[in-house]
Coordinates of N, CA, C and O in Angstrom, one line a residue:
M118 N 103.7 85.3 94.1 CA 102.8 86.3 94.7 C 101.7 86.5 93.6 O 102.0 87.1 92.4
S119 N 100.5 86.2 93.8 CA 99.4 86.3 92.9 C 99.0 87.8 93.2 O 98.9 88.2 94.3
N120 N 98.1 88.1 92.0 CA 97.6 89.6 92.0 C 98.2 90.4 92.7 O 98.1 91.4 93.7
R121 N 99.4 90.9 92.2 CA 100.8 91.6 92.5 C 99.9 93.0 92.6 O 100.3 93.9 93.5
E122 N 99.2 93.5 91.7 CA 98.4 95.1 91.7 C 97.9 95.4 92.9 O 98.0 96.6 93.5
A123 N 97.1 94.3 93.5 CA 96.5 94.7 94.7 C 97.3 94.2 96.1 O 96.8 94.6 97.2
A124 N 98.4 93.8 95.9 CA 99.1 93.4 97.2 C 99.8 94.7 97.9 O 100.1 95.7 97.2
Y125 N 99.7 94.5 99.2 CA 100.3 95.4 100.0 C 101.3 95.0 100.4 O 101.4 93.8 101.1
V126 N 102.7 95.5 100.6 CA 103.8 95.1 101.4 C 104.1 95.7 102.4 O 104.3 97.1 102.3
L127 N 104.5 95.0 103.5 CA 105.0 95.7 104.7 C 106.3 95.2 105.2 O 106.5 93.8 105.0
T128 N 107.4 96.0 105.3 CA 108.4 95.6 105.8 C 108.9 96.1 107.2 O 108.3 97.3 107.5
V129 N 109.4 95.5 108.1 CA 109.5 95.6 109.3 C 111.0 95.3 109.9 O 111.3 94.3 109.8
Q130 N 111.9 96.4 110.1 CA 113.1 96.0 110.5 C 113.2 96.2 112.3 O 112.7 97.1 112.9
L131 N 113.8 95.1 112.7 CA 113.7 94.9 114.0 C 115.4 94.8 114.4 O 116.3 94.3 113.8
R132 N 115.8 95.7 115.5 CA 117.3 95.3 116.3 C 116.7 94.7 117.3 O 116.1 95.4 118.2
I133 N 117.2 93.5 117.5 CA 117.0 92.5 118.6 C 118.1 92.8 119.6 O 119.4 92.7 119.3
K134 N 118.1 92.6 121.0 CA 119.1 92.6 122.0 C 120.0 91.3 121.7 O 119.4 90.3 121.5
P135 N 121.3 91.4 121.6 CA 122.1 90.4 121.0 C 121.8 89.1 121.8 O 121.7 87.9 121.4
H136 N 121.7 89.2 123.1 CA 121.3 88.0 123.9 C 119.9 87.3 123.8 O 119.7 86.2 124.5
C137 N 119.1 88.1 123.2 CA 117.8 87.5 122.7 C 117.4 87.0 121.4 O 116.3 86.6 121.3
V138 N 118.5 87.0 120.7 CA 118.1 86.8 119.2 C 117.5 85.5 119.0 O 116.4 85.2 118.2
E139 N 118.1 84.4 119.7 CA 117.5 82.9 119.6 C 115.9 82.9 120.0 O 115.1 82.3 119.6
D140 N 115.8 83.6 121.3 CA 114.6 83.5 122.1 C 113.4 84.4 121.0 O 112.2 83.8 120.5
F141 N 113.8 85.3 120.3 CA 113.0 86.1 119.5 C 112.7 85.2 118.1 O 111.9 85.1 117.6
A142 N 113.7 84.6 117.7 CA 113.6 83.5 116.6 C 112.7 82.6 117.1 O 111.6 82.5 115.9
R143 N 112.4 82.1 117.9 CA 111.5 80.9 118.3 C 110.2 81.7 118.4 O 109.0 80.7 117.7
E144 N 109.8 83.1 118.8 CA 108.6 83.4 118.7 C 108.3 83.7 117.7 O 107.2 83.5 117.3
L145 N 109.3 84.2 116.8 CA 108.7 84.5 115.4 C 108.5 83.4 114.6 O 107.4 83.3 113.9
S146 N 109.0 82.2 114.9 CA 108.7 81.0 114.1 C 107.2 80.6 114.5 O 106.4 80.1 113.5
A147 N 106.9 80.6 115.5 CA 105.5 80.3 116.2 C 104.6 81.4 115.4 O 103.3 80.7 114.9
L148 N 104.8 82.6 115.3 CA 103.8 83.6 114.7 C 103.8 83.4 113.1 O 102.7 83.2 112.6
R149 N 105.1 83.1 112.5 CA 105.0 82.6 111.3 C 103.9 81.5 110.8 O 103.5 81.7 109.9
R150 N 104.3 80.4 111.6 CA 103.3 79.3 111.2 C 101.6 79.7 111.3 O 101.1 79.1 110.3
V151 N 101.3 80.6 112.3 CA 99.6 81.2 112.3 C 99.6 82.0 111.2 O 98.4 81.7 110.6
I152 N 100.7 83.0 111.0 CA 100.3 84.1 109.8 C 100.2 83.3 108.4 O 99.3 83.5 107.7
E153 N 101.0 82.5 108.1 CA 100.8 81.6 106.8 C 99.6 81.0 106.6 O 99.3 80.7 105.5
Q154 N 98.8 80.7 107.6 CA 97.3 79.9 107.4 C 96.5 81.1 107.1 O 95.5 80.5 106.8
E155 N 96.9 82.4 107.3 CA 95.5 83.4 106.9 C 95.4 83.3 105.6 O 96.4 83.4 104.9
P156 N 94.2 83.3 105.2 CA 93.8 83.5 103.7 C 94.4 84.8 102.9 O 94.8 84.4 101.8
D157 N 94.5 85.5 103.4 CA 94.7 86.9 103.0 C 96.4 87.2 103.1 O 96.9 88.3 102.6
C158 N 97.1 86.4 103.5 CA 98.5 86.4 103.6 C 99.0 86.0 102.1 O 99.2 84.9 101.9
L159 N 99.6 86.6 101.4 CA 100.2 86.3 100.1 C 101.6 85.6 100.3 O 102.4 85.0 99.7
Y160 N 102.6 86.3 101.5 CA 104.0 86.3 101.5 C 104.4 86.6 102.8 O 103.7 87.7 103.3
F161 N 105.1 85.9 103.7 CA 105.7 86.3 104.9 C 107.2 85.7 104.9 O 107.2 84.4 104.8
D162 N 108.1 86.5 105.2 CA 109.5 86.1 105.5 C 110.3 86.8 106.4 O 109.9 88.0 106.5
A163 N 111.1 86.3 107.2 CA 112.0 86.9 108.0 C 113.4 86.8 107.6 O 113.9 85.7 107.5
L164 N 114.2 87.7 107.6 CA 115.4 87.9 107.2 C 116.7 88.2 108.2 O 116.2 89.2 108.8
Q165 N 117.5 87.7 108.4 CA 118.6 88.0 109.4 C 119.8 88.5 108.7 O 120.5 88.0 107.7
N166 N 120.5 89.9 109.1 CA 121.2 90.4 108.5 C 122.7 89.7 108.9 O 123.2 89.2 110.0
M167 N 123.4 89.3 107.7 CA 124.8 88.4 107.9 C 125.7 88.9 108.8 O 126.6 88.5 109.4
E168 N 125.8 90.3 108.4 CA 127.1 91.2 109.3 C 126.3 91.4 110.6 O 127.4 91.8 111.3
H169 N 125.0 91.7 110.8 CA 124.7 92.1 112.2 C 123.4 91.2 112.3 O 122.2 91.6 112.2
P170 N 123.8 90.0 113.0 CA 122.8 89.0 113.3 C 121.8 89.6 114.3 O 120.9 88.8 114.2
H171 N 121.8 90.4 114.9 CA 120.7 91.0 116.0 C 119.8 91.8 115.0 O 119.0 92.5 115.7
T172 N 120.1 92.2 113.5 CA 118.8 93.0 112.7 C 118.3 92.1 112.0 O 118.7 91.2 111.4
I173 N 116.9 92.2 112.3 CA 115.9 91.2 111.3 C 115.1 92.0 110.5 O 114.6 93.2 110.9
L174 N 114.9 91.6 109.4 CA 113.9 92.3 108.5 C 112.8 91.3 108.3 O 113.0 90.3 107.6
L175 N 111.4 91.7 108.5 CA 110.2 91.1 107.9 C 109.5 91.7 106.7 O 109.9 92.8 106.7
V176 N 109.3 90.5 105.9 CA 108.5 91.3 104.7 C 107.4 90.4 104.5 O 107.4 89.2 104.5
E177 N 106.3 91.1 104.5 CA 105.1 90.4 104.4 C 104.2 91.1 103.0 O 104.3 92.3 103.0
A178 N 103.5 90.3 102.6 CA 102.4 90.8 101.5 C 101.1 90.3 101.8 O 100.9 89.2 102.2
W179 N 100.2 91.1 101.6 CA 98.9 91.0 101.9 C 98.1 91.5 100.9 O 98.5 92.3 100.0
T180 N 96.7 91.0 100.9 CA 95.7 91.5 99.8 C 95.5 92.9 99.8 O 95.6 93.6 98.6
S181 N 95.4 93.4 101.0 CA 95.3 95.0 100.7 C 95.7 95.6 102.2 O 95.9 94.9 103.3
R182 N 96.3 97.0 102.1 CA 96.4 97.6 103.6 C 95.3 97.5 104.5 O 95.5 97.4 105.7
D183 N 94.1 97.9 103.9 CA 92.9 97.9 104.7 C 92.7 96.6 105.6 O 92.6 96.7 106.6
Y184 N 92.9 95.5 104.8 CA 92.6 94.2 105.3 C 93.5 93.9 106.3 O 93.4 93.6 107.6
F185 N 94.8 94.1 106.2 CA 95.9 94.2 107.2 C 95.7 95.1 108.6 O 95.8 94.6 109.6
E186 N 95.6 96.1 108.2 CA 95.1 97.1 109.3 C 93.7 96.9 110.0 O 93.5 97.0 111.4
Q187 N 92.6 96.5 109.7 CA 91.4 96.2 110.1 C 91.1 95.0 110.5 O 90.4 94.7 111.3
V188 N 91.9 94.1 110.0 CA 91.3 92.6 110.1 C 92.6 91.8 110.9 O 92.7 91.4 112.1
Q189 N 93.7 92.0 109.9 CA 94.9 91.0 110.6 C 95.6 91.7 112.2 O 95.7 90.7 112.7
L190 N 95.7 92.8 112.0 CA 96.3 93.4 113.2 C 95.5 93.4 114.4 O 95.9 93.3 115.5
K191 N 94.2 92.9 114.4 CA 93.2 92.5 115.4 C 93.1 91.2 115.9 O 92.5 90.8 116.5
R192 N 94.0 90.3 115.1 CA 93.9 89.0 115.6 C 94.3 88.5 117.0 O 95.1 89.6 117.3
P193 N 93.6 87.7 117.6 CA 93.7 87.5 119.0 C 95.2 87.2 119.2 O 95.8 87.2 120.5
Y194 N 96.1 86.7 118.4 CA 97.4 86.4 118.8 C 98.3 87.3 118.6 O 99.6 87.3 119.1
Y195 N 98.3 88.7 118.1 CA 99.2 89.7 117.9 C 99.6 90.2 119.1 O 100.7 90.6 119.5
A196 N 98.4 90.7 120.0 CA 98.7 91.3 121.4 C 99.7 90.5 122.2 O 100.9 91.0 122.7
P197 N 99.2 89.4 122.6 CA 100.4 88.2 123.3 C 101.7 88.4 122.8 O 102.7 88.1 123.6
Y198 N 101.8 88.0 121.5 CA 103.2 87.9 120.9 C 103.7 89.3 121.0 O 105.1 89.2 121.6
L199 N 103.2 90.5 120.6 CA 104.0 91.6 121.0 C 104.4 91.8 122.3 O 105.7 92.5 122.7
E200 N 103.6 91.5 123.3 CA 103.9 91.6 124.7 C 104.9 90.7 125.2 O 106.0 91.3 125.9
R201 N 105.3 89.6 124.4 CA 106.4 88.7 124.8 C 107.7 89.2 124.0 O 108.9 89.3 124.6
V202 N 107.6 89.9 122.9 CA 108.9 90.0 122.2 C 109.3 91.8 122.2 O 110.4 92.1 121.9
R203 N 108.5 92.7 122.6 CA 108.9 94.0 122.8 C 110.0 94.1 123.6 O 111.0 94.8 123.3
P204 N 110.1 93.5 124.6 CA 111.4 93.6 125.6 C 112.5 93.2 125.1 O 113.4 93.4 125.6
M205 N 112.3 92.3 124.0 CA 113.6 91.8 123.2 C 114.2 92.9 122.3 O 115.5 92.8 121.8
W206 N 113.4 93.9 122.0 CA 114.0 94.9 120.8 C 114.9 95.8 121.7 O 114.9 96.4 122.9
A207 N 116.0 96.0 120.7 CA 116.9 97.1 121.3 C 116.3 98.7 121.0 O 117.1 99.4 121.6
Q208 N 115.9 98.6 120.0 CA 115.2 99.9 119.5 C 113.8 99.7 119.1 O 113.6 98.6 118.9
E209 N 113.1 100.8 119.0 CA 111.6 100.6 118.1 C 111.8 100.1 116.7 O 112.8 100.4 116.1
R210 N 110.8 99.3 116.2 CA 110.9 99.0 115.4 C 110.6 99.9 114.0 O 110.1 101.1 114.2
K211 N 111.1 99.6 112.8 CA 111.0 100.5 111.6 C 110.0 100.0 110.5 O 110.4 98.9 110.2
Q212 N 108.6 100.5 110.4 CA 107.8 100.0 109.5 C 107.7 100.7 108.3 O 107.8 102.0 108.3
R213 N 107.7 100.0 107.2 CA 107.6 100.6 105.8 C 106.6 99.9 105.0 O 106.5 99.0 105.0
H214 N 105.8 100.8 104.2 CA 104.5 100.4 103.6 C 105.0 100.5 101.9 O 105.3 101.7 101.6
W215 N 104.7 99.4 101.2 CA 105.1 99.2 100.0 C 103.9 99.1 98.8 O 103.0 98.1 99.5
H216 N 103.8 99.2 98.1 CA 103.1 98.5 96.8 C 103.7 98.4 95.5 O 104.5 99.1 95.1
A217 N 103.3 97.5 94.6 CA 103.8 97.1 93.4 C 103.6 98.5 92.3 O 102.6 98.9 92.3
I218 N 104.7 98.6 91.7 CA 104.7 99.6 90.8 C 104.7 99.1 89.4 O 104.8 99.6 88.1
T219 N 104.8 97.8 89.3 CA 105.0 97.1 88.0 C 104.2 95.8 88.0 O 103.8 95.4 88.9
A220 N 103.6 95.3 87.0 CA 102.7 94.0 86.9 C 103.5 92.8 86.6 O 104.7 92.8 86.2

């Protein structure tokens, strides 16, 4: 990750309904391919808990929180993606906001 001091990191923990994990993974893979093309995306990864495979952790790094909230979240592909995946969630997602404290 370049320019760490300016980086904004978002983690999103999701609990997916067990019977929806494969469908969710397909939707997320398609979204990831698009997001990784965004010039202000520094990093994007999706992790699956080995003991609880219906728990997913997204880790995203962006150039700034302002960019993420004012530009990225308004991209035309977000609303349709959320509309498709929200019914797959077993509970509301947990978002956490981070920034680097070391260079």
